[in-house]
Every structure is written in C-alpha cells, then in structure tokens.
Coordinates of C-alpha atoms and ligand atoms in Angstrom, one line a residue:
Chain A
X7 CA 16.6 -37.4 9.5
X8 CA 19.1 -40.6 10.5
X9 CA 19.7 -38.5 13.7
X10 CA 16.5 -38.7 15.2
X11 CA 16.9 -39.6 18.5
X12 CA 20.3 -39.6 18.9
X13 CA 21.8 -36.5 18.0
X14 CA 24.4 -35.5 20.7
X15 CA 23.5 -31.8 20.8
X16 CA 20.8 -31.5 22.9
X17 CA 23.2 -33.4 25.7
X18 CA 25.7 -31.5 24.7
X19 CA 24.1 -27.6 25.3
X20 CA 23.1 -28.6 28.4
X21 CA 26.0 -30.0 29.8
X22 CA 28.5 -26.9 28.0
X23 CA 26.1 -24.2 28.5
X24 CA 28.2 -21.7 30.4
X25 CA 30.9 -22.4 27.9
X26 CA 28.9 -22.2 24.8
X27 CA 27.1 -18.9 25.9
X28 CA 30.7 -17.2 26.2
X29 CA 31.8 -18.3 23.2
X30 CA 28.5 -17.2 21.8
X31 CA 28.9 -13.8 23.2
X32 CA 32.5 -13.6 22.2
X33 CA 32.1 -14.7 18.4
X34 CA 29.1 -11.3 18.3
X35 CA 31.7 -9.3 20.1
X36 CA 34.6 -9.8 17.7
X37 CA 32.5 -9.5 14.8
X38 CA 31.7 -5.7 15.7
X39 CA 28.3 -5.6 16.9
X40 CA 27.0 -2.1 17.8
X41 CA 28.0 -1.1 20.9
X42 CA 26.1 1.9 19.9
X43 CA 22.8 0.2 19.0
X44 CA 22.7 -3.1 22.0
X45 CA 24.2 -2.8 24.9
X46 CA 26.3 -5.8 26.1
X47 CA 24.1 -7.2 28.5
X48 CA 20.9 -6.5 27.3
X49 CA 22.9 -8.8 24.2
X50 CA 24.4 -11.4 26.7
X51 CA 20.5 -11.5 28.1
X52 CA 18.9 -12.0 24.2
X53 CA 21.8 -15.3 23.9
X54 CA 21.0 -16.5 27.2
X55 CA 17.3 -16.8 26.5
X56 CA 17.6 -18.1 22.7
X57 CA 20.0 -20.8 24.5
X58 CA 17.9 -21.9 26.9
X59 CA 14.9 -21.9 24.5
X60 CA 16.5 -23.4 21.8
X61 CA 17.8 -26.5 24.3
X62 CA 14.4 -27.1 25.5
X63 CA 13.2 -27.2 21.6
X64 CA 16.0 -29.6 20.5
X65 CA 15.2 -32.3 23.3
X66 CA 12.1 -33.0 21.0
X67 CA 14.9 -34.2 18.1
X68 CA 12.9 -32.4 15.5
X69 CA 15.5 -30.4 13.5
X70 CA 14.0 -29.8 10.7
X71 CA 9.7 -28.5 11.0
X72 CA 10.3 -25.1 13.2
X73 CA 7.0 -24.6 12.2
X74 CA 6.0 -27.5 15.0
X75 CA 4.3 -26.2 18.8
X76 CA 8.3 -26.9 20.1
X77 CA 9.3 -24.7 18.1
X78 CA 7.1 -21.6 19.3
X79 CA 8.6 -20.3 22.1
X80 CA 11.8 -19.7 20.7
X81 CA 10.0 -18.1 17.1
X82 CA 8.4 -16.0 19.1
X83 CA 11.3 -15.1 21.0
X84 CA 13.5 -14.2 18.0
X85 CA 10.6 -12.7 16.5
X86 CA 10.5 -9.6 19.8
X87 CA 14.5 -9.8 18.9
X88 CA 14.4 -9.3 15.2
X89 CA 11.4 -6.7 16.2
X90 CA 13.6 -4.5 18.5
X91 CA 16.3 -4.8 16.1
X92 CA 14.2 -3.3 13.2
X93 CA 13.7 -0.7 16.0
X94 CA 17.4 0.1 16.3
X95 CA 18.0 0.5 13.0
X96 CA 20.1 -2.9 12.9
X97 CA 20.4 -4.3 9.0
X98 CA 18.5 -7.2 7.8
X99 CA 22.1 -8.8 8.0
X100 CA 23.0 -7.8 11.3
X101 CA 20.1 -9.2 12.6
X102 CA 20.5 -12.3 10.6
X103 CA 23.6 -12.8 12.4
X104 CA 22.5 -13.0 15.9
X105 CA 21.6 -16.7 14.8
X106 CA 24.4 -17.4 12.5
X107 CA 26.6 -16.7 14.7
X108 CA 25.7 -19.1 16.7
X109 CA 26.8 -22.0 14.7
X110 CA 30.5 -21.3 15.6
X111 CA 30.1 -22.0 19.0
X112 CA 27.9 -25.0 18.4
X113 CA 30.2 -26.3 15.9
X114 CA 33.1 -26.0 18.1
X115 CA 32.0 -28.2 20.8
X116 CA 30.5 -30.8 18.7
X117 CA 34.1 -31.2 17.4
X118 CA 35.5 -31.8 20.6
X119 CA 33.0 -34.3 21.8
X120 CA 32.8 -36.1 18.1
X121 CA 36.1 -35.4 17.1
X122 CA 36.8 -38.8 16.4
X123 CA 34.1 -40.1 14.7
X124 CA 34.0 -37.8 11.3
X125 CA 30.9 -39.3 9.9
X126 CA 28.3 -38.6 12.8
X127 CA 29.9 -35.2 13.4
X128 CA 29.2 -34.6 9.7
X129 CA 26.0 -35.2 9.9
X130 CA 25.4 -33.9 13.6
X131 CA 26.9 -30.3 11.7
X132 CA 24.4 -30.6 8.3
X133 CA 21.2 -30.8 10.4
X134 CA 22.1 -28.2 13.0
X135 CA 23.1 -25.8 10.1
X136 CA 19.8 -26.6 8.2
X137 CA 18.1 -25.8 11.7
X138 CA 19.9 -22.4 12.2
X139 CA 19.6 -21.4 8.6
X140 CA 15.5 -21.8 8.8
X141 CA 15.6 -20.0 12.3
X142 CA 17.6 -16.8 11.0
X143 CA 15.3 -16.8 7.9
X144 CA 12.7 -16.6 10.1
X145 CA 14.2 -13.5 11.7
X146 CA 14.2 -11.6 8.3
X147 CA 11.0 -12.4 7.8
X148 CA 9.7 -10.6 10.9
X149 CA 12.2 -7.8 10.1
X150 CA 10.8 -7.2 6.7
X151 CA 7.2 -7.5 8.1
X152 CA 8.1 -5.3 10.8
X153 CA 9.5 -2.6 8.3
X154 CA 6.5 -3.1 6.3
X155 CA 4.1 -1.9 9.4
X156 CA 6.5 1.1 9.9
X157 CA 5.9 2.5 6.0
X158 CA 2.2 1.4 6.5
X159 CA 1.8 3.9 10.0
X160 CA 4.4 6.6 7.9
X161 CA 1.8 6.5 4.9
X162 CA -1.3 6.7 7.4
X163 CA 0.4 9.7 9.0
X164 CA 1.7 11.3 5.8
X165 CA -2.5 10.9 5.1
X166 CA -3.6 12.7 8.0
X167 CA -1.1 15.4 7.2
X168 CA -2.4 15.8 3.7
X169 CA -5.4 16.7 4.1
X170 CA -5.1 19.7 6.4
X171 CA -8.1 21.9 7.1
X172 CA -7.7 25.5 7.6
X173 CA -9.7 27.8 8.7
X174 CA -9.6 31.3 6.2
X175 CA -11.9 33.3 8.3
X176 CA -14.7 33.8 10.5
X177 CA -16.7 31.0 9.9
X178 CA -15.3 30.3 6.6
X179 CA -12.4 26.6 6.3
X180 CA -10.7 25.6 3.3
X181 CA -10.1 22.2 2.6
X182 CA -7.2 21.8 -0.3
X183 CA -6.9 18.5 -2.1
X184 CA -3.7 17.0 -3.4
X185 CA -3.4 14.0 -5.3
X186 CA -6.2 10.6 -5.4
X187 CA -9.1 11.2 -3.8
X188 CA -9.4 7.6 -2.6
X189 CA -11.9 6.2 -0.1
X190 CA -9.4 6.0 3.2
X191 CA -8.5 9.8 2.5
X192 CA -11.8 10.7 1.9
X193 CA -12.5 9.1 5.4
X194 CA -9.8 10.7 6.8
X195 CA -11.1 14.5 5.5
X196 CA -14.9 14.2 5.9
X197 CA -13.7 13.5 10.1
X198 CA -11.1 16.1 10.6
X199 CA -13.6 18.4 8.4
X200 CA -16.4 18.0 10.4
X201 CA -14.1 18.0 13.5
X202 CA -13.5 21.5 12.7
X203 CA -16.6 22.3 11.5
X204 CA -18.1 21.9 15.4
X205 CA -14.8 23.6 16.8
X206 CA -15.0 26.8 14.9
X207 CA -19.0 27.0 14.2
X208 CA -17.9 27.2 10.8
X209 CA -21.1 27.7 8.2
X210 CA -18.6 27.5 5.1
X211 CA -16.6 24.7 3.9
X212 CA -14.5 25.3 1.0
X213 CA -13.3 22.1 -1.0
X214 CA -10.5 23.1 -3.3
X215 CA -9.7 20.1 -5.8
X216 CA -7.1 22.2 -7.9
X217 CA -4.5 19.5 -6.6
X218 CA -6.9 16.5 -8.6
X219 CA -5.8 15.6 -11.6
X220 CA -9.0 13.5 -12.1
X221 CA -12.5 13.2 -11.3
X222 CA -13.9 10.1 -11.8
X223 CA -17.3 9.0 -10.6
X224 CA -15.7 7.8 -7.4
X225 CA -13.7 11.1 -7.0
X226 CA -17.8 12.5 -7.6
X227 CA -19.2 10.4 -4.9
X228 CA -16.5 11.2 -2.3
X229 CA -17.2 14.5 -2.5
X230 CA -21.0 14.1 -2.9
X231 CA -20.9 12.1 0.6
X232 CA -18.5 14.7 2.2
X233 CA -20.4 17.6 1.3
X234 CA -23.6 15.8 2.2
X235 CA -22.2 15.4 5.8
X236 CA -21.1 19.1 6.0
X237 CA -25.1 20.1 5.8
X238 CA -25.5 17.8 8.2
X239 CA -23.2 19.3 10.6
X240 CA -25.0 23.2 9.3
X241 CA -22.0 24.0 6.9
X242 CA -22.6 24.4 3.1
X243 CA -20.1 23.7 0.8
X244 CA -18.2 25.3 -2.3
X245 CA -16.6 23.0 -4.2
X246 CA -13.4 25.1 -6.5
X247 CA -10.5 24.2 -8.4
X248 CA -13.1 22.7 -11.2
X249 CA -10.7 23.3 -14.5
X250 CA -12.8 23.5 -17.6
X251 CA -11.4 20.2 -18.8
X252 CA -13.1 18.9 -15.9
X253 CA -16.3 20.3 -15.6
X254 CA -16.8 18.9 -19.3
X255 CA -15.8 15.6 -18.5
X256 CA -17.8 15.1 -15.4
X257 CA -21.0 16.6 -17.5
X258 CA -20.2 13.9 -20.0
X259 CA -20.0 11.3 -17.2
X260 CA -23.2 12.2 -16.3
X261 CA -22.9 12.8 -12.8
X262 CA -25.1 15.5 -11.1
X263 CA -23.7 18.4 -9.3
X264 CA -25.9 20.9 -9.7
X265 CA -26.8 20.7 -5.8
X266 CA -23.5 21.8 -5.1
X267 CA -22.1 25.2 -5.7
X268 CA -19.2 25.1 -7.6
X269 CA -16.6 28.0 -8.5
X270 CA -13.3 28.3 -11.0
X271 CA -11.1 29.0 -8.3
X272 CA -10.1 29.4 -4.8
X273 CA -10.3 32.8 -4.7
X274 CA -13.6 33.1 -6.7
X275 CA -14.7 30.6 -3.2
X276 CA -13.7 32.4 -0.6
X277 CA -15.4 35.7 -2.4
X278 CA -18.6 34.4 -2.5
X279 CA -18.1 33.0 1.2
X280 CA -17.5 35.9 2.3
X281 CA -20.8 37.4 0.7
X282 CA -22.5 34.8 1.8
X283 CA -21.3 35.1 5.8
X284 CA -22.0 38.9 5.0
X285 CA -19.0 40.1 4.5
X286 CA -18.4 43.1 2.1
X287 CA -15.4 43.2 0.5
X288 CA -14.1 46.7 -0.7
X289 CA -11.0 48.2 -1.9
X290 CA -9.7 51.1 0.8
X291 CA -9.4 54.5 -1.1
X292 CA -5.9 55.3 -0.4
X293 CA -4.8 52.1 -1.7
X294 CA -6.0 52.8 -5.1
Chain B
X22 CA 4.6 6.1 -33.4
X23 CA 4.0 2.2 -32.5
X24 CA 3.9 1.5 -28.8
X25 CA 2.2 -1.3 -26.8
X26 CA 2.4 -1.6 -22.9
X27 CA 0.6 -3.8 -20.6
X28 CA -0.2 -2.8 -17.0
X29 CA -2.1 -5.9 -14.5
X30 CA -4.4 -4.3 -12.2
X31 CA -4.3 -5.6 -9.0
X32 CA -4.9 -3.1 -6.3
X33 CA -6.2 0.5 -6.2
X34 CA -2.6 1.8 -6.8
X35 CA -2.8 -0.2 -10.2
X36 CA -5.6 2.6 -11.2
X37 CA -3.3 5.2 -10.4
X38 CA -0.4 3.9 -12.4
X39 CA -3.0 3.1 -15.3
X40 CA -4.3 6.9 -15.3
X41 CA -0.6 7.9 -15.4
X42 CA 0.6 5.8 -18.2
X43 CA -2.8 6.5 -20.3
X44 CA -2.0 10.1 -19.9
X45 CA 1.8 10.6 -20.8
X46 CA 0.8 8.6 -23.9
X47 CA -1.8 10.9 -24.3
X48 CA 0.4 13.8 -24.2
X49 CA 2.8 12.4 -26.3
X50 CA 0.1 11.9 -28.8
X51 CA -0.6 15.2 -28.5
X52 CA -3.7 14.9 -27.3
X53 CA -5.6 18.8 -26.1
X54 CA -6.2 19.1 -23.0
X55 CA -10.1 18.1 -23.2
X56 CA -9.5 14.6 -24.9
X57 CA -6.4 13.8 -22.0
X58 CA -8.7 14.0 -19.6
X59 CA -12.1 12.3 -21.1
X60 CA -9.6 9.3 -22.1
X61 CA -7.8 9.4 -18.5
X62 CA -11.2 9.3 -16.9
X63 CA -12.6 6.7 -19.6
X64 CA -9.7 4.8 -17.9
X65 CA -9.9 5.2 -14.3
X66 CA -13.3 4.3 -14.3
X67 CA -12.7 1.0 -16.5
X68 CA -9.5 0.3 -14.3
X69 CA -12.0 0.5 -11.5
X70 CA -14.3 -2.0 -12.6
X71 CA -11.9 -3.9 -13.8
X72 CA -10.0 -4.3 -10.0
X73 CA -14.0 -4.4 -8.2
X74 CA -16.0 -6.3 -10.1
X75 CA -13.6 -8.3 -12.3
X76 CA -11.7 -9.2 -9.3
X77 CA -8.4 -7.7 -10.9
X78 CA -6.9 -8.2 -14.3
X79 CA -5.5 -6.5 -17.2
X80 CA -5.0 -2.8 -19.7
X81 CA -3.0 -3.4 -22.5
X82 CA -2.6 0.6 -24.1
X83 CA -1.6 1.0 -27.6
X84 CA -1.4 4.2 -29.6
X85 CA -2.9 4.0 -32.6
X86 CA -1.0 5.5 -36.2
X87 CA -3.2 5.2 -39.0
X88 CA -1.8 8.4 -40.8
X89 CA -4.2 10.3 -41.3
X90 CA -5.1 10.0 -37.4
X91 CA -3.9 9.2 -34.1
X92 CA -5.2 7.6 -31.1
X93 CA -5.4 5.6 -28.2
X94 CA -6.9 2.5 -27.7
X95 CA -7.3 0.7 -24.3
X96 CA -7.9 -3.0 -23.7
X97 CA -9.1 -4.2 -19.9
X98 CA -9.8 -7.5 -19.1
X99 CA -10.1 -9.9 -16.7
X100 CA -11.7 -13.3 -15.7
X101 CA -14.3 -12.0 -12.9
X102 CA -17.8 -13.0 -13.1
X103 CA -18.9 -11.6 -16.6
X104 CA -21.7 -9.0 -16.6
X105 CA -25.2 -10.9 -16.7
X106 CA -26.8 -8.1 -18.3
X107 CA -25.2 -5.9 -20.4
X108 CA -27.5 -3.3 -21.4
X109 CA -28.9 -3.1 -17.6
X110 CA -25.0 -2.3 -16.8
X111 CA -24.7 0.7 -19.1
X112 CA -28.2 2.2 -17.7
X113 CA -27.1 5.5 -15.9
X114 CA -27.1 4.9 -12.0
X115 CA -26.7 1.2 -12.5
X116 CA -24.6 -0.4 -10.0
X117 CA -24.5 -3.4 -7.8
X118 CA -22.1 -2.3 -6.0
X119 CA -23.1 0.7 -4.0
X120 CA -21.2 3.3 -6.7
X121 CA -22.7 5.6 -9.0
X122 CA -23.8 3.4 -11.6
X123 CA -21.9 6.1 -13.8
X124 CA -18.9 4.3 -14.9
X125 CA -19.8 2.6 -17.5
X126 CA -22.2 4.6 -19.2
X127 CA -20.0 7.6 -18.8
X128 CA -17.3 6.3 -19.9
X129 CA -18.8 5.2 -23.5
X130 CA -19.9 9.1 -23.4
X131 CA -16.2 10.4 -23.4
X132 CA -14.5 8.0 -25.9
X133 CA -15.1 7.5 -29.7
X134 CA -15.6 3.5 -29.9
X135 CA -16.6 1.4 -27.0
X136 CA -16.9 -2.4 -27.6
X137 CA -17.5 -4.9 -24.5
X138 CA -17.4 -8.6 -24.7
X139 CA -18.7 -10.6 -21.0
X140 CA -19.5 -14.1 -20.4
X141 CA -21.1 -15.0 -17.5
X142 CA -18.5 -17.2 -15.6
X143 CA -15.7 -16.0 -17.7
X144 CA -14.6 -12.5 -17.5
X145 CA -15.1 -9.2 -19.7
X146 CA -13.3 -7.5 -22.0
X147 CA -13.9 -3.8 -22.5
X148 CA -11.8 -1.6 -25.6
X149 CA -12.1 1.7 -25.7
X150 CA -10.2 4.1 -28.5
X151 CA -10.1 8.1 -28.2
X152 CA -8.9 9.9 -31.2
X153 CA -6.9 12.8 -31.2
Ligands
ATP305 N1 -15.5 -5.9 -15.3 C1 -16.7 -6.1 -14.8 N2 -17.0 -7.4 -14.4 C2 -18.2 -7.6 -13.9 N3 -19.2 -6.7 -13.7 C3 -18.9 -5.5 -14.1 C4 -17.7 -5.1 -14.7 N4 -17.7 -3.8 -15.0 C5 -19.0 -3.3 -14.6 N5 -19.7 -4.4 -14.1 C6 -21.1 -4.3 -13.6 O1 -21.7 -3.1 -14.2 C7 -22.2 -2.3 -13.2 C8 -22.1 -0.9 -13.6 O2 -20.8 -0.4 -13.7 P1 -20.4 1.1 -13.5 O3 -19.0 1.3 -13.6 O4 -21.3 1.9 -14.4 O5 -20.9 1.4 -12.1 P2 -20.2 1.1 -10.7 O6 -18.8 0.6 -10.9 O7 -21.1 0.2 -9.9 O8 -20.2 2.5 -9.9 P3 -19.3 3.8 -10.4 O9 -20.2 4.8 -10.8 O10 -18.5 4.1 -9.1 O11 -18.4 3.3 -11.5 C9 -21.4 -2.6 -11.9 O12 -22.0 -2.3 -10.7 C10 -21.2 -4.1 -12.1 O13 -22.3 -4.8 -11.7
MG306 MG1 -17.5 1.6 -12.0

C-alpha cells in the first residue's frame, strides 16, 4: 500500500477525536438504531472504545492484514460487540453497520484536511474503506458463529428433553424413544435413566422403541450397553415397541438379544412388570 | 419408473437423510413392509461404514424397472483405506472399530445381491440391490 507510513488518518483521529466520536454517534442515531435493543450510552461507550482501539491499531500503518497481533485488541473487542448484539436480537446487518457507519465520519474529516489534494484523499478513502469493510466482515462472522453455538445448546436441550424418563409405578420407569438412537442421545438416556433408577429404587426399566424407525446394529449396541448398565444399577430391563418388521430384520442381522426380554408393546411391558414386581392385576367385578 | 439420486455422506445426519430417501423410494416402489425395512437397514449400516471407516463418501440410489420386477439398488463409495481382508470383514462380530462386527455380514443377509470392490489405499465400493 503506497500509503504506508504516511497516511494522515492516524494524525488525524487523534487530533479530531471528540468530533469524529459525535459525528459517529450521530450518523447511528439518524439511521434508527434501536432505542429499544442498546441504550444510548452503553452505544456512545461501544464507539468510544472501537475509536480508541482502532487509533492505537492504525499507528502501525497496516491497513490491510487485521489478522496481524495490532489488530487483536480491537477483533476482539468487536467480536464481545457483535456477541451481545447476536444476544439482542440485532440483524446480521444491523450489526454490520456499527462499523460501516463509521466511514462517514472518517470520510468527512479526511475531506477537510485533504480537500485539496484529490489524489491522496482518494487513496487515503480506498484503504480505509478496504480496512472497515474487512473489520465489519469480521463482525458477521462472530455473529453467525455466535448463532451457531445458540442452535447447538437449543439442540442439546431439545436432547435432554427427548428422552424423558417416567416413572409408571412403584418400582417400575418407562423410557420412550423417538427418532435416531445415536451415540450422544444414548449418553444422554443411559445417565438420566440410571439417575432415576437410584432416585426411585426402581427394579424395572422399560425401553419403548415404538418411536424408532430403524434398528441397526448401532441402534442394537446402544441398547445392549444401556440395558447392560441398568443390571448394574439392580434394574432389569424390557425392551417393547419391537414391530414384527423389526424383530425379523435384527434376527437377519444377526445380532443377539435373547438376554434381553423383549415384548410387542408398551402395554404387554408394563403387564409383565407388574407380575414381575408382584403385582396382580385384576378386573373389579362391578366394572364388568 | 427410472430414477437416480446421489446423496454424499459426510456426517452422521448424512445416514439419516440416506435411510429416508432409501425408504420413500422404497415405498414408492411398493415395497411390503418387511423388504422397506431389511433395505433401510441394509443402508444405514453401509452409510455407517461408509462415514467411519471410509472416512465419508458417497450412495448413489436407483430404482430398478426390469418389467417383470422392481427394485432397488444402492451404490456407496468412498476413497478411505480399502478393506485389507475382505472375507475377515464379513465374519460375524468382526470389527476394528469397537461395533458389532454385524454390519457387514448382516447386511448381505437382508438384501438379494451384495457385490464389494476394496483396494487397499484406494477406497471401497459396496452395491447392494433388494427386489420387491
Ligand atoms: N467402507 C469401509 N472402508 C474400510 N473398512 C471398512 C469399510 N466397511 C467396513 N470396513 C471394515 O469392516 C469391518 C466390519 O464392518 P461391519 O460393518 O461388519 O462392523 P463395524 O462397522 O465394525 O460394526 P457395526 O456392527 O456397528 O457395523 C469394520 O470394522 C471395518 O474394519
Ligand atoms: Mg458397520
């Protein structure tokens, strides 16, 4: 860059600071920011820093690496702005504009010190826009990583609340599956089984796969592992929901489940649960 | 009916978006109940290997009209590491890699044709084809 060096801004920020700042502030103002979202001196706070930062930075005459170490400590800064941002529910573009909007300003006073040579203000404009274009890229890149983490933690909670387990009776849970049996949920529902298992003094798990539309070997070994760690905890499991189509398939796959006790249905489960905790079940005379 | 669709498998989603496409072609095939879900499974357990040992790749799924019958056909490959040993790897309870060892061999269980080409170094390409 034939500016190197020489360029006028960083002399410039530093001597029109106070001006620049309100002109800053003004320009974000006019354009509507959310009053609703920022309030105006947390905002006039956010400039102040980026101003002082981004003066310190310049001084180095590097305009066009921000990933250099100068860089840093304004990156980092915009990246807690863009962060809180995402937190507000600001727009990728609204956020974005914190920096653009800073050109204005900039521009402005360059004018009135170059205004008379055209040439070096020309070029003095192209870096500093090149500059502020990289730095408000890098604020939607934090904002989209930042939204990413926030469906991550939703789909980690949605998880947990998936696999629910619920306690039928006396000493007798039910575990319902819905959906991919995958090795995170699996994680997820051997803990908060065995969790309850020790809460209630449960001696009967019931694993209902009716929600699993297949079984493959890994589905198999999930619940192999799970109900292995049940009779480790002093709970026996029934495995239901296993569809004919299923049971056939998994015989052909050759995977062994004969240790486990497996039943039709849910109901079919909790009747022989019930039996099995010594429950009799019978149907009340007046009923009939 | 003449359809062709190619699905990369990159990430354990991949397997669940394979498994659904195999089975709406499988229903529109008219496939019974039984032979949906041998050639869903055939196809979440290759998908599987594919993404775990073959280090990600590809399932091309064509339905098969020969007139007088209909079918499926699955193609997965990828350019992993090949299978050394290829009748060691369809042993029951074979695995290197801390699963079952059932994938393989159970999958040439529940399908009509199963062909596999490996090279060492190269990759592996597994067809499978379930009739109606
Ligand atoms: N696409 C592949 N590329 C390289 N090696 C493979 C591939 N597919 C299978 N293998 C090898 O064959 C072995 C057996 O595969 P198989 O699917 O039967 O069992 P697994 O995947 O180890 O366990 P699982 O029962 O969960 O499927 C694997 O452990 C692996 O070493
Ligand atoms: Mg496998």
């Amino acid at each position: 860059m034939s500016l190197n060096g020489q360029s006028k801004i960083p002399q410039i920020l530093k001597n029109r600071e106070a001006e620049v700042l309100a002109d800053w502030l003004g320009e974000q103002m006019a354009a509507g920011i959310r009053k609703d979202l920022l309030k105006e001196m947390e905002l006039r706070e956010e400039c102040r820093e980026f101003l002082e930062l981004f003066t310190d930075a310049i001084q180095q005459g590097n305009f066009t690496n921000i990933q250099s170490p100068e860089w840093r400590g304004l990156k980092d800064m915009l990246a807690s702005v863009s962060r809180s941002r995402t937190q507000k529910g600001f727009t990728p573009t609204e956020t974005a504009n914190f920096v653009f909007s800073f050109k204005q300003p900039l521009f402005k006073r360059l004018r009135q010190e170059l205004g008379q040579n055209g040439e070096t203000l020309l070029e003095e404009i192209l870096s500093a826009t090149n500059l502020i274009d990289k730095l408000a890229l890098w604020t939607t890149e934090i904002y989209q990583k930042t939204r990413e983490e926030v469906i991550l933690r939703q789909q980690e909670e949605l998880m947990e609340l998936s696999t629910p387990v619920v306690k039928l009776w006396e000493g007798i849970l039910a575990l319902p599956i819905i959906g991919t049996l995958d090795s995170a949920r699996t994680q997820i529902m051997m803990e908060s089984l065995l969790q309850m298992i020790v809460q209630t003094g449960s001696q009967v798990a019931i694993i209902d796969i009716t929600g699993v539309p297949t079984v493959d070997t890994l589905t198999a070994q999930h619940l192999l592992k799970t109900v292995t760690a049940a009779r480790l905890m002093g709970a026996d499991c029934i495995i239901s929901g296993i569809r004919p189509q299923i049971a056939q398939t998994i015989v052909y796959l050759g995977v062994d489940l004969a240790d486990i006790t497996t039943k039709a249905s849910l109901a079919d489960a909790f009747v022989l649960a019930l039996k099995r905790s010594g429950f009799a079940i019978s149907r009340s005379k007046s009923a009939i | 009916m003449q359809k062709n669709e190619v699905i990369s498998i990159r990430s354990s989603s991949d397997v669940v978006l394979v498994r659904q496409a195999v089975r709406q072609l499988a229903v529109e095939l008219g496939f019974s109940l039984i032979n949906q879900t041998k050639i869903v499974t055939g196809a979440s357990e290759l998908a599987r290997n594919t993404l775990e040992h073959g280090g990600g790749g590809t399932v091309n799924i064509e339905a098969l009209d020969e007139g007088t019958r209909r079918g499926l056909r699955l193609i997965f490959e990828d350019s992993g590491p090949g299978i050394p040993d290829l009748e060691l790897a369809l042993k029951d309870g074979f695995t290197t890699g801390g699963g079952l060892g059932m994938g393989l061999s159970g999958t040439k269980r529940l399908v009509n044709e199963f062909d596999i080409v490996s090279r060492v170094g190269e990759g592996t390409r597994i067809t499978i084809t379930k009739w109606k």
